Amino acid sequence: MPVSGSNLARVVFWMIGALLSFSAMAISIRQLSHGGLSIFEILAIRSGLALVILLLLMLAKPELRHLAQPMNMRLNLFRNTIHYAAQFAWAVSLTMLPLATVFALEFTTPAWTALFAVWFLGERMTVSRAGVVVLGLVGVLVILRPGIASFNPAAGLVLMAAVGYGTMMTVTKKLTATQSTFGIIFWMAVIQFPLSLLGSNLSVYLDSSLYDLRHILPAIAVGIAGLTSHLCLTNAFRAGDATLVVPLDFMRIPLIAVVGWAFYGEALDVWVLVGALIIIAGVLWNLQSERRPRP
């Protein structure tokens, strides 16, 4: 169905928030990893701080408590286990690849979302949805250039993360039909925090150096950005279809490429941008097709 102007404005607003949050989280994860923290420990900070903020909100506003009651727990467990594995793979790749390469490969997610929506949400497969899958794969081949550039195994981690994110986004869209945004985010923090602690060295959190300014600022940023990214993403899904929401996330590619160049001296790889443009072309084609009224 065509998208109303008010819904489109809400989707754009929430996706700008998600874009800025995911970019801030990527930079913070890289900073914390350079400080000697493992990915488990970084993700524990992310989920732990988010959980503290949510519990404080529930304390300040008791009306939020009923929104955090257990609902759809099988679906929440599935969503958050898959999401945790995906973000772990994504976070590891951030320490091994240029930021722009990670984000470009991650943007095969819309292709997986289109495929999973057919199976999980009962949406039909159209020519444009098949086209976004094909162009997504072509874009990945351009970025990786097998046989031309040496293959970095970390690229495989990003592609695995993209499959996980596609699954997570599809399940998130399903959950928004019956569960509040607060409830979805609360159970994400509750489920993922102990998963992170299982792989963490707990003595790290007692080390006074962790609370130096160079660590504490990115630690706070990764916690807040982890919370706001999913707040914005869930509200964007609530305002519009997945085929409208996901393509707007591609604005991260030029933003993160400039950040990587400015702060980390990463070269602006033209093949990353070309591959990303091919992936974007497929998603925008699908978006345009989805917005046309169906006979």
Short mmCIF file of C-alpha atoms in Angstrom, two decimals:
data_model
loop_
_atom_site.label_atom_id
_atom_site.label_comp_id
_atom_site.label_asym_id
_atom_site.label_seq_id
_atom_site.Cartn_x
_atom_site.Cartn_y
_atom_site.Cartn_z
CA MET A 1 0.00 0.00 0.00
CA PRO A 2 1.19 3.59 -0.59
CA VAL A 3 2.85 5.23 2.38
CA SER A 4 1.24 8.35 3.86
CA GLY A 5 3.33 11.49 4.26
CA SER A 6 2.99 11.45 8.06
CA ASN A 7 4.10 7.82 8.31
CA LEU A 8 7.03 8.47 5.97
CA ALA A 9 8.12 11.42 8.13
CA ARG A 10 7.99 9.25 11.26
CA VAL A 11 9.99 6.47 9.58
CA VAL A 12 12.66 8.94 8.41
CA PHE A 13 12.85 10.56 11.86
CA TRP A 14 13.31 7.25 13.68
CA MET A 15 15.76 5.90 11.10
CA ILE A 16 17.97 9.00 11.40
CA GLY A 17 18.12 8.26 15.12
CA ALA A 18 18.97 4.61 14.42
CA LEU A 19 21.63 5.63 11.88
CA LEU A 20 23.40 7.93 14.33
CA SER A 21 23.09 5.37 17.15
CA PHE A 22 24.55 2.45 15.16
CA SER A 23 27.42 4.63 13.94
CA ALA A 24 28.19 5.84 17.48
CA MET A 25 28.07 2.24 18.72
CA ALA A 26 30.54 1.09 16.04
CA ILE A 27 33.04 3.82 16.95
CA SER A 28 32.64 3.11 20.69
CA ILE A 29 33.19 -0.64 20.22
CA ARG A 30 36.40 0.02 18.31
CA GLN A 31 37.63 2.43 20.99
CA LEU A 32 36.91 -0.03 23.81
CA SER A 33 38.55 -2.92 21.96
CA HIS A 34 41.69 -0.81 21.56
CA GLY A 35 41.57 -0.35 25.33
CA GLY A 36 41.95 -4.10 25.88
CA LEU A 37 38.35 -5.17 26.49
CA SER A 38 37.07 -8.34 24.83
CA ILE A 39 33.90 -8.33 22.70
CA PHE A 40 32.03 -10.19 25.47
CA GLU A 41 33.00 -7.50 27.97
CA ILE A 42 32.02 -4.68 25.62
CA LEU A 43 28.62 -6.27 24.94
CA ALA A 44 28.14 -6.80 28.69
CA ILE A 45 28.65 -3.06 29.21
CA ARG A 46 26.22 -2.36 26.39
CA SER A 47 23.44 -4.60 27.74
CA GLY A 48 24.13 -3.89 31.41
CA LEU A 49 23.94 -0.11 31.07
CA ALA A 50 20.81 -0.39 28.94
CA LEU A 51 19.21 -2.61 31.60
CA VAL A 52 20.07 -0.13 34.38
CA ILE A 53 18.51 2.74 32.38
CA LEU A 54 15.34 0.72 31.71
CA LEU A 55 15.00 -0.31 35.37
CA LEU A 56 15.40 3.30 36.48
CA LEU A 57 12.68 4.32 34.02
CA MET A 58 10.40 1.65 35.48
CA LEU A 59 11.16 2.93 38.97
CA ALA A 60 10.38 6.52 37.96
CA LYS A 61 7.31 5.59 35.90
CA PRO A 62 5.48 2.59 37.45
CA GLU A 63 3.07 2.51 34.49
CA LEU A 64 5.93 1.07 32.41
CA ARG A 65 6.05 -2.06 34.55
CA HIS A 66 3.11 -3.76 32.88
CA LEU A 67 4.82 -3.24 29.52
CA ALA A 68 7.75 -5.34 30.76
CA GLN A 69 5.63 -8.35 31.71
CA PRO A 70 6.68 -11.59 29.99
CA MET A 71 5.06 -11.87 26.55
CA ASN A 72 5.94 -13.92 23.48
CA MET A 73 8.93 -15.28 25.37
CA ARG A 74 9.78 -17.99 22.84
CA LEU A 75 9.90 -15.37 20.10
CA ASN A 76 11.87 -12.97 22.32
CA LEU A 77 14.39 -15.71 23.20
CA PHE A 78 14.79 -16.61 19.53
CA ARG A 79 15.15 -12.95 18.48
CA ASN A 80 17.72 -12.11 21.12
CA THR A 81 19.83 -15.24 20.79
CA ILE A 82 20.13 -14.72 17.03
CA HIS A 83 20.71 -11.00 17.51
CA TYR A 84 23.41 -11.60 20.11
CA ALA A 85 25.32 -13.97 17.82
CA ALA A 86 24.99 -11.48 14.94
CA GLN A 87 26.19 -8.48 16.93
CA PHE A 88 29.08 -10.51 18.33
CA ALA A 89 30.23 -11.37 14.79
CA TRP A 90 29.69 -7.74 13.74
CA ALA A 91 31.63 -6.37 16.72
CA VAL A 92 34.57 -8.71 16.05
CA SER A 93 34.66 -7.63 12.40
CA LEU A 94 34.81 -3.97 13.47
CA THR A 95 38.22 -4.66 15.00
CA MET A 96 39.53 -6.38 11.85
CA LEU A 97 38.12 -4.51 8.83
CA PRO A 98 37.72 -0.87 7.73
CA LEU A 99 34.47 0.60 9.02
CA ALA A 100 33.10 1.27 5.53
CA THR A 101 33.71 -2.35 4.45
CA VAL A 102 31.88 -3.69 7.51
CA PHE A 103 28.88 -1.46 6.96
CA ALA A 104 28.73 -2.12 3.20
CA LEU A 105 28.75 -5.92 3.64
CA GLU A 106 26.25 -5.61 6.47
CA PHE A 107 23.84 -4.03 4.01
CA THR A 108 23.04 -7.40 2.49
CA THR A 109 20.63 -7.50 5.44
CA PRO A 110 17.66 -6.16 3.39
CA ALA A 111 18.04 -9.06 0.96
CA TRP A 112 17.84 -11.58 3.81
CA THR A 113 14.96 -9.64 5.35
CA ALA A 114 13.02 -9.90 2.08
CA LEU A 115 13.59 -13.66 1.94
CA PHE A 116 12.72 -14.28 5.59
CA ALA A 117 9.60 -12.08 5.40
CA VAL A 118 8.19 -14.44 2.77
CA TRP A 119 8.68 -17.44 5.06
CA PHE A 120 8.04 -15.93 8.52
CA LEU A 121 5.54 -13.12 7.86
CA GLY A 122 3.73 -14.69 4.92
CA GLU A 123 4.70 -11.91 2.52
CA ARG A 124 4.82 -12.82 -1.17
CA MET A 125 7.97 -12.97 -3.28
CA THR A 126 7.89 -10.44 -6.11
CA VAL A 127 10.25 -9.71 -8.99
CA SER A 128 11.72 -6.74 -7.13
CA ARG A 129 12.24 -8.75 -3.95
CA ALA A 130 14.06 -11.42 -5.93
CA GLY A 131 16.01 -8.64 -7.65
CA VAL A 132 17.22 -7.15 -4.36
CA VAL A 133 18.62 -10.56 -3.39
CA VAL A 134 20.48 -10.93 -6.69
CA LEU A 135 21.86 -7.38 -6.69
CA GLY A 136 22.84 -7.78 -3.04
CA LEU A 137 24.95 -10.81 -3.90
CA VAL A 138 26.50 -8.97 -6.88
CA GLY A 139 27.36 -6.06 -4.61
CA VAL A 140 29.06 -8.40 -2.16
CA LEU A 141 31.16 -9.92 -4.96
CA VAL A 142 32.25 -6.44 -6.07
CA ILE A 143 33.29 -5.54 -2.51
CA LEU A 144 35.13 -8.81 -1.85
CA ARG A 145 36.49 -9.21 -5.43
CA PRO A 146 37.29 -12.94 -5.01
CA GLY A 147 40.39 -13.92 -6.94
CA ILE A 148 41.48 -10.28 -7.26
CA ALA A 149 41.92 -9.13 -3.68
CA SER A 150 43.01 -11.38 -0.85
CA PHE A 151 39.94 -12.61 1.03
CA ASN A 152 39.76 -11.55 4.65
CA PRO A 153 37.94 -14.15 6.78
CA ALA A 154 36.45 -11.28 8.80
CA ALA A 155 34.28 -10.52 5.76
CA GLY A 156 32.59 -13.87 6.34
CA LEU A 157 31.76 -12.76 9.88
CA VAL A 158 29.99 -9.67 8.54
CA LEU A 159 27.95 -11.76 6.09
CA MET A 160 26.97 -14.11 8.93
CA ALA A 161 25.96 -11.07 10.98
CA ALA A 162 23.84 -9.80 8.07
CA VAL A 163 21.89 -13.08 7.99
CA GLY A 164 21.35 -12.79 11.75
CA TYR A 165 20.26 -9.16 11.50
CA GLY A 166 17.83 -10.04 8.70
CA THR A 167 16.29 -12.68 10.98
CA MET A 168 16.22 -10.26 13.93
CA MET A 169 14.51 -7.51 11.91
CA THR A 170 11.87 -9.90 10.59
CA VAL A 171 11.08 -11.14 14.11
CA THR A 172 11.08 -7.55 15.43
CA LYS A 173 8.42 -6.63 12.86
CA LYS A 174 6.40 -9.65 14.02
CA LEU A 175 6.71 -8.65 17.69
CA THR A 176 5.55 -5.05 17.11
CA ALA A 177 2.08 -6.41 16.32
CA THR A 178 1.57 -7.61 19.91
CA GLN A 179 4.29 -6.12 22.13
CA SER A 180 5.29 -2.60 23.10
CA THR A 181 8.60 -1.04 22.11
CA PHE A 182 9.60 -0.83 25.78
CA GLY A 183 8.86 -4.53 26.32
CA ILE A 184 10.87 -5.61 23.28
CA ILE A 185 13.91 -3.57 24.34
CA PHE A 186 13.61 -4.57 28.02
CA TRP A 187 13.69 -8.29 27.26
CA MET A 188 16.55 -7.75 24.83
CA ALA A 189 18.66 -6.35 27.69
CA VAL A 190 17.50 -9.01 30.18
CA ILE A 191 18.35 -11.91 27.85
CA GLN A 192 21.58 -10.58 26.36
CA PHE A 193 23.25 -9.31 29.55
CA PRO A 194 23.87 -12.77 31.10
CA LEU A 195 25.00 -14.11 27.71
CA SER A 196 27.74 -11.48 27.73
CA LEU A 197 28.76 -12.19 31.32
CA LEU A 198 29.29 -15.88 30.51
CA GLY A 199 32.26 -15.00 28.29
CA SER A 200 33.55 -12.06 30.32
CA ASN A 201 36.45 -11.82 32.72
CA LEU A 202 34.56 -10.31 35.65
CA SER A 203 37.77 -8.98 37.25
CA VAL A 204 38.00 -6.49 34.38
CA TYR A 205 35.07 -4.55 35.82
CA LEU A 206 36.98 -4.09 39.10
CA ASP A 207 40.06 -2.68 37.36
CA SER A 208 40.31 1.04 38.10
CA SER A 209 41.74 1.74 34.63
CA LEU A 210 38.36 0.83 33.13
CA TYR A 211 36.98 3.98 34.73
CA ASP A 212 39.52 6.31 33.12
CA LEU A 213 37.98 8.99 30.92
CA ARG A 214 39.30 7.29 27.76
CA HIS A 215 37.26 4.19 28.66
CA ILE A 216 34.28 5.58 30.49
CA LEU A 217 33.07 7.87 27.67
CA PRO A 218 32.92 5.15 24.97
CA ALA A 219 31.47 2.73 27.57
CA ILE A 220 28.61 5.15 28.28
CA ALA A 221 28.22 5.79 24.55
CA VAL A 222 27.99 2.09 23.66
CA GLY A 223 25.36 1.53 26.36
CA ILE A 224 23.20 4.49 25.38
CA ALA A 225 23.62 3.93 21.63
CA GLY A 226 22.77 0.23 22.04
CA LEU A 227 19.52 1.26 23.71
CA THR A 228 18.55 4.13 21.41
CA SER A 229 19.40 2.20 18.23
CA HIS A 230 16.76 -0.43 18.99
CA LEU A 231 14.30 2.12 20.35
CA CYS A 232 14.52 4.01 17.05
CA LEU A 233 14.55 0.87 14.88
CA THR A 234 11.50 -0.66 16.61
CA ASN A 235 9.53 2.59 16.35
CA ALA A 236 10.48 2.87 12.67
CA PHE A 237 9.10 -0.65 12.07
CA ARG A 238 5.96 0.35 13.95
CA ALA A 239 5.49 3.35 11.63
CA GLY A 240 6.17 1.60 8.31
CA ASP A 241 6.80 -1.66 6.47
CA ALA A 242 10.18 -3.35 6.60
CA THR A 243 10.70 -2.63 2.89
CA LEU A 244 10.43 1.08 3.67
CA VAL A 245 12.44 1.08 6.89
CA VAL A 246 15.54 -0.97 6.02
CA PRO A 247 16.70 0.92 2.87
CA LEU A 248 17.04 4.20 4.80
CA ASP A 249 19.82 2.59 6.84
CA PHE A 250 22.09 2.78 3.78
CA MET A 251 22.84 6.41 4.66
CA ARG A 252 25.35 4.93 7.11
CA ILE A 253 27.74 3.99 4.28
CA PRO A 254 28.98 7.48 3.31
CA LEU A 255 28.81 8.66 6.94
CA ILE A 256 30.93 5.83 8.34
CA ALA A 257 33.36 5.96 5.40
CA VAL A 258 34.09 9.61 6.19
CA VAL A 259 34.41 8.83 9.91
CA GLY A 260 36.88 6.01 9.19
CA TRP A 261 38.90 8.28 6.91
CA ALA A 262 38.89 11.25 9.31
CA PHE A 263 39.57 9.46 12.62
CA TYR A 264 41.34 6.23 11.69
CA GLY A 265 43.12 7.08 8.43
CA GLU A 266 41.19 4.43 6.51
CA ALA A 267 41.38 4.76 2.73
CA LEU A 268 38.16 5.47 0.85
CA ASP A 269 37.99 2.24 -1.19
CA VAL A 270 36.12 2.93 -4.44
CA TRP A 271 35.13 -0.76 -4.79
CA VAL A 272 33.39 -0.68 -1.42
CA LEU A 273 31.36 2.31 -2.57
CA VAL A 274 30.60 0.73 -5.98
CA GLY A 275 29.46 -2.51 -4.35
CA ALA A 276 27.39 -0.59 -1.84
CA LEU A 277 25.72 1.38 -4.66
CA ILE A 278 24.74 -1.88 -6.40
CA ILE A 279 23.18 -3.17 -3.18
CA ILE A 280 21.42 0.19 -2.65
CA ALA A 281 20.07 0.13 -6.24
CA GLY A 282 18.41 -3.22 -5.60
CA VAL A 283 16.87 -2.10 -2.33
CA LEU A 284 15.58 1.19 -3.79
CA TRP A 285 14.09 -0.69 -6.76
CA ASN A 286 12.28 -2.95 -4.31
CA LEU A 287 11.19 0.04 -2.24
CA GLN A 288 9.75 1.82 -5.28
CA SER A 289 7.91 -1.35 -6.34
CA GLU A 290 6.49 -1.89 -2.85
CA ARG A 291 5.07 1.63 -2.72
CA ARG A 292 3.01 1.18 -5.90
CA PRO A 293 -0.64 0.23 -5.27
CA ARG A 294 -1.24 -3.42 -6.16
CA PRO A 295 -4.05 -4.28 -8.58
#
